[in-house]
């Protein structure tokens, strides 16, 4: 199986609230069709996710986790138990999460609510891609299919298009 790749995006969580004791967050994980910031250490490239790639990934029915900082020990929500809802719309991959009220779940919800964590990220394994070279020598990767493993709230991002609220 291919290596898990992590991508961060500066997004807006449009709904950060506590309702009836539930710790809720919602917002975009990625805007499809938008180019990333330059990635890679030696061989620099930019990439974008094609519209429909997330829909295909979600239709496979794999359990996707909402994590803090890509840390598997800090599970905040999951599609398996319905606490994480993901869908792709005409803008991109949208999430709604009911964070588990563990000690770190409460801490991360507060950090998001206070505006201290405003970035989202996702972990994927690319299954279909196309590479092109621009006139300036930069490579461009267009991802048309992927396996979505997780989404995370993080400090640093690769895609700077929207922010968590």
mmCIF file of C-alpha atoms in Angstrom:
data_model
loop_
_atom_site.group_PDB
_atom_site.id
_atom_site.type_symbol
_atom_site.label_atom_id
_atom_site.label_comp_id
_atom_site.label_asym_id
_atom_site.label_seq_id
_atom_site.Cartn_x
_atom_site.Cartn_y
_atom_site.Cartn_z
ATOM 1 C CA UNK A 1 0.000 0.000 0.000
ATOM 2 C CA UNK A 2 1.222 3.511 -0.704
ATOM 3 C CA UNK A 3 2.590 5.822 1.958
ATOM 4 C CA UNK A 4 0.163 7.971 3.968
ATOM 5 C CA UNK A 5 0.527 11.612 2.928
ATOM 6 C CA UNK A 6 -0.526 14.468 5.200
ATOM 7 C CA UNK A 7 -1.896 17.779 3.934
ATOM 8 C CA UNK A 8 -2.844 20.817 5.996
ATOM 9 C CA UNK A 9 -5.203 23.650 5.110
ATOM 10 C CA UNK A 10 -5.968 26.935 6.791
ATOM 11 C CA UNK A 11 -9.756 26.712 7.028
ATOM 12 C CA UNK A 12 -12.690 28.175 8.871
ATOM 13 C CA UNK A 13 -14.635 25.953 11.172
ATOM 14 C CA UNK A 14 -17.964 27.608 10.689
ATOM 15 C CA UNK A 15 -19.629 26.085 13.699
ATOM 16 C CA UNK A 16 -17.596 25.825 16.884
ATOM 17 C CA UNK A 17 -20.022 25.495 19.729
ATOM 18 C CA UNK A 18 -21.080 23.583 22.766
ATOM 19 C CA UNK A 19 -24.682 22.489 22.565
ATOM 20 C CA UNK A 20 -26.410 20.404 25.252
ATOM 21 C CA UNK A 21 -22.977 19.299 26.442
ATOM 22 C CA UNK A 22 -21.869 18.274 22.929
ATOM 23 C CA UNK A 23 -18.579 19.703 21.642
ATOM 24 C CA UNK A 24 -19.337 20.545 18.007
ATOM 25 C CA UNK A 25 -17.134 21.783 15.160
ATOM 26 C CA UNK A 26 -17.798 22.055 11.439
ATOM 27 C CA UNK A 27 -16.071 23.460 8.397
ATOM 28 C CA UNK A 28 -14.059 22.654 5.291
ATOM 29 C CA UNK A 29 -11.117 20.276 5.356
ATOM 30 C CA UNK A 30 -10.080 21.001 1.745
ATOM 31 C CA UNK A 31 -11.297 23.103 -1.157
ATOM 32 C CA UNK A 32 -11.166 20.941 -4.263
ATOM 33 C CA UNK A 33 -9.533 22.339 -7.378
ATOM 34 C CA UNK A 34 -7.359 24.808 -5.444
ATOM 35 C CA UNK A 35 -3.569 24.604 -5.594
ATOM 36 C CA UNK A 36 -1.613 23.918 -2.420
ATOM 37 C CA UNK A 37 1.338 25.862 -1.121
ATOM 38 C CA UNK A 38 4.689 24.482 -2.414
ATOM 39 C CA UNK A 39 5.332 21.030 -0.932
ATOM 40 C CA UNK A 40 8.334 18.720 -0.743
ATOM 41 C CA UNK A 41 11.835 19.347 0.524
ATOM 42 C CA UNK A 42 14.028 18.543 -2.454
ATOM 43 C CA UNK A 43 11.643 18.169 -5.366
ATOM 44 C CA UNK A 44 9.204 21.035 -4.862
ATOM 45 C CA UNK A 45 5.686 20.693 -6.220
ATOM 46 C CA UNK A 46 2.162 21.993 -5.834
ATOM 47 C CA UNK A 47 -0.961 19.874 -5.889
ATOM 48 C CA UNK A 48 -4.721 19.981 -5.981
ATOM 49 C CA UNK A 49 -7.498 17.504 -5.336
ATOM 50 C CA UNK A 50 -9.935 17.070 -8.233
ATOM 51 C CA UNK A 51 -13.624 17.482 -7.604
ATOM 52 C CA UNK A 52 -15.180 14.070 -6.944
ATOM 53 C CA UNK A 53 -12.054 12.478 -5.433
ATOM 54 C CA UNK A 54 -13.327 12.827 -1.865
ATOM 55 C CA UNK A 55 -16.792 11.550 -2.847
ATOM 56 C CA UNK A 56 -15.236 8.401 -4.311
ATOM 57 C CA UNK A 57 -13.118 7.930 -1.184
ATOM 58 C CA UNK A 58 -16.119 8.334 1.125
ATOM 59 C CA UNK A 59 -18.272 5.956 -0.945
ATOM 60 C CA UNK A 60 -15.810 3.156 -0.118
ATOM 61 C CA UNK A 61 -17.107 3.327 3.458
ATOM 62 C CA UNK A 62 -13.759 3.244 5.252
ATOM 63 C CA UNK A 63 -13.662 4.505 8.833
ATOM 64 C CA UNK A 64 -12.189 8.019 8.876
ATOM 65 C CA UNK A 65 -10.945 9.543 12.136
ATOM 66 C CA UNK A 66 -10.886 13.171 13.284
ATOM 67 C CA UNK A 67 -7.586 13.540 15.141
ATOM 68 C CA UNK A 68 -5.649 16.214 16.988
ATOM 69 C CA UNK A 69 -2.322 16.941 15.224
ATOM 70 C CA UNK A 70 -2.390 13.612 13.270
ATOM 71 C CA UNK A 71 -1.907 11.817 16.608
ATOM 72 C CA UNK A 72 -3.744 8.475 16.591
ATOM 73 C CA UNK A 73 -3.744 8.577 20.397
ATOM 74 C CA UNK A 74 -5.872 11.761 20.265
ATOM 75 C CA UNK A 75 -9.011 10.518 18.548
ATOM 76 C CA UNK A 76 -11.679 13.248 18.635
ATOM 77 C CA UNK A 77 -14.438 11.698 16.467
ATOM 78 C CA UNK A 78 -15.003 8.950 13.889
ATOM 79 C CA UNK A 79 -17.252 8.106 10.976
ATOM 80 C CA UNK A 80 -17.584 4.603 12.453
ATOM 81 C CA UNK A 81 -19.818 5.752 15.322
ATOM 82 C CA UNK A 82 -21.334 8.712 13.453
ATOM 83 C CA UNK A 83 -19.588 11.391 15.514
ATOM 84 C CA UNK A 84 -17.822 12.546 12.312
ATOM 85 C CA UNK A 85 -19.822 13.367 9.187
ATOM 86 C CA UNK A 86 -17.955 14.056 5.937
ATOM 87 C CA UNK A 87 -19.284 15.055 2.532
ATOM 88 C CA UNK A 88 -17.952 16.621 -0.637
ATOM 89 C CA UNK A 89 -19.950 19.500 -2.087
ATOM 90 C CA UNK A 90 -19.230 21.978 -4.890
ATOM 91 C CA UNK A 91 -16.690 23.767 -2.665
ATOM 92 C CA UNK A 92 -14.778 20.814 -1.229
ATOM 93 C CA UNK A 93 -14.635 18.343 1.656
ATOM 94 C CA UNK A 94 -16.899 19.478 4.511
ATOM 95 C CA UNK A 95 -16.929 18.005 8.015
ATOM 96 C CA UNK A 96 -19.196 18.102 11.028
ATOM 97 C CA UNK A 97 -17.845 16.565 14.222
ATOM 98 C CA UNK A 98 -19.142 15.903 17.685
ATOM 99 C CA UNK A 99 -15.899 15.732 19.666
ATOM 100 C CA UNK A 100 -15.698 13.051 22.334
ATOM 101 C CA UNK A 101 -15.655 14.831 25.729
ATOM 102 C CA UNK A 102 -12.369 13.308 26.880
ATOM 103 C CA UNK A 103 -9.875 15.558 28.660
ATOM 104 C CA UNK A 104 -7.936 16.221 25.429
ATOM 105 C CA UNK A 105 -11.198 16.451 23.435
ATOM 106 C CA UNK A 106 -12.355 19.278 25.703
ATOM 107 C CA UNK A 107 -8.909 20.901 25.501
ATOM 108 C CA UNK A 108 -8.808 20.806 21.700
ATOM 109 C CA UNK A 109 -12.385 22.049 21.406
ATOM 110 C CA UNK A 110 -11.430 25.012 23.612
ATOM 111 C CA UNK A 111 -8.294 25.738 21.536
ATOM 112 C CA UNK A 112 -10.419 25.743 18.373
ATOM 113 C CA UNK A 113 -13.106 27.885 20.001
ATOM 114 C CA UNK A 114 -10.478 30.385 21.213
ATOM 115 C CA UNK A 115 -9.042 30.680 17.687
ATOM 116 C CA UNK A 116 -5.673 29.222 18.691
ATOM 117 C CA UNK A 117 -6.027 26.274 16.316
ATOM 118 C CA UNK A 118 -7.465 27.328 12.972
ATOM 119 C CA UNK A 119 -5.983 24.840 10.515
ATOM 120 C CA UNK A 120 -7.227 21.544 9.153
ATOM 121 C CA UNK A 121 -5.275 18.705 7.625
ATOM 122 C CA UNK A 122 -6.004 15.340 6.111
ATOM 123 C CA UNK A 123 -4.126 12.085 5.716
ATOM 124 C CA UNK A 124 -4.488 10.286 2.387
ATOM 125 C CA UNK A 125 -3.037 7.579 0.232
ATOM 126 C CA UNK A 126 -3.067 8.646 -3.401
ATOM 127 C CA UNK A 127 -4.437 5.996 -5.765
ATOM 128 C CA UNK A 128 -4.675 8.030 -8.993
ATOM 129 C CA UNK A 129 -2.681 11.122 -9.956
ATOM 130 C CA UNK A 130 -1.289 13.107 -12.865
ATOM 131 C CA UNK A 131 2.000 15.052 -12.894
ATOM 132 C CA UNK A 132 2.763 18.026 -15.134
ATOM 133 C CA UNK A 133 5.743 20.360 -15.308
ATOM 134 C CA UNK A 134 5.185 24.114 -15.436
ATOM 135 C CA UNK A 135 7.293 26.477 -17.542
ATOM 136 C CA UNK A 136 9.156 27.620 -14.404
ATOM 137 C CA UNK A 137 10.200 24.013 -13.659
ATOM 138 C CA UNK A 138 7.765 23.493 -10.795
ATOM 139 C CA UNK A 139 5.857 20.238 -10.852
ATOM 140 C CA UNK A 140 2.079 20.118 -10.471
ATOM 141 C CA UNK A 141 0.219 17.088 -9.184
ATOM 142 C CA UNK A 142 -3.498 16.633 -9.723
ATOM 143 C CA UNK A 143 -5.023 13.936 -7.510
ATOM 144 C CA UNK A 144 -8.117 12.305 -8.985
ATOM 145 C CA UNK A 145 -8.570 9.421 -6.531
ATOM 146 C CA UNK A 146 -7.434 8.740 -2.994
ATOM 147 C CA UNK A 147 -8.000 6.757 0.174
ATOM 148 C CA UNK A 148 -8.942 9.144 3.000
ATOM 149 C CA UNK A 149 -7.543 7.911 6.325
ATOM 150 C CA UNK A 150 -8.060 10.859 8.656
ATOM 151 C CA UNK A 151 -8.718 14.551 9.109
ATOM 152 C CA UNK A 152 -6.942 16.562 11.800
ATOM 153 C CA UNK A 153 -6.962 19.931 13.471
ATOM 154 C CA UNK A 154 -3.348 21.211 13.313
ATOM 155 C CA UNK A 155 -1.104 24.242 13.741
ATOM 156 C CA UNK A 156 0.453 24.341 10.241
ATOM 157 C CA UNK A 157 -1.205 23.951 6.841
ATOM 158 C CA UNK A 158 -0.373 23.168 3.210
ATOM 159 C CA UNK A 159 -3.517 24.693 1.699
ATOM 160 C CA UNK A 160 -4.271 28.341 2.649
ATOM 161 C CA UNK A 161 -7.770 28.987 1.410
ATOM 162 C CA UNK A 162 -10.178 29.077 4.339
ATOM 163 C CA UNK A 163 -9.926 29.224 8.124
ATOM 164 C CA UNK A 164 -11.592 27.521 11.069
ATOM 165 C CA UNK A 165 -13.911 29.760 13.048
#
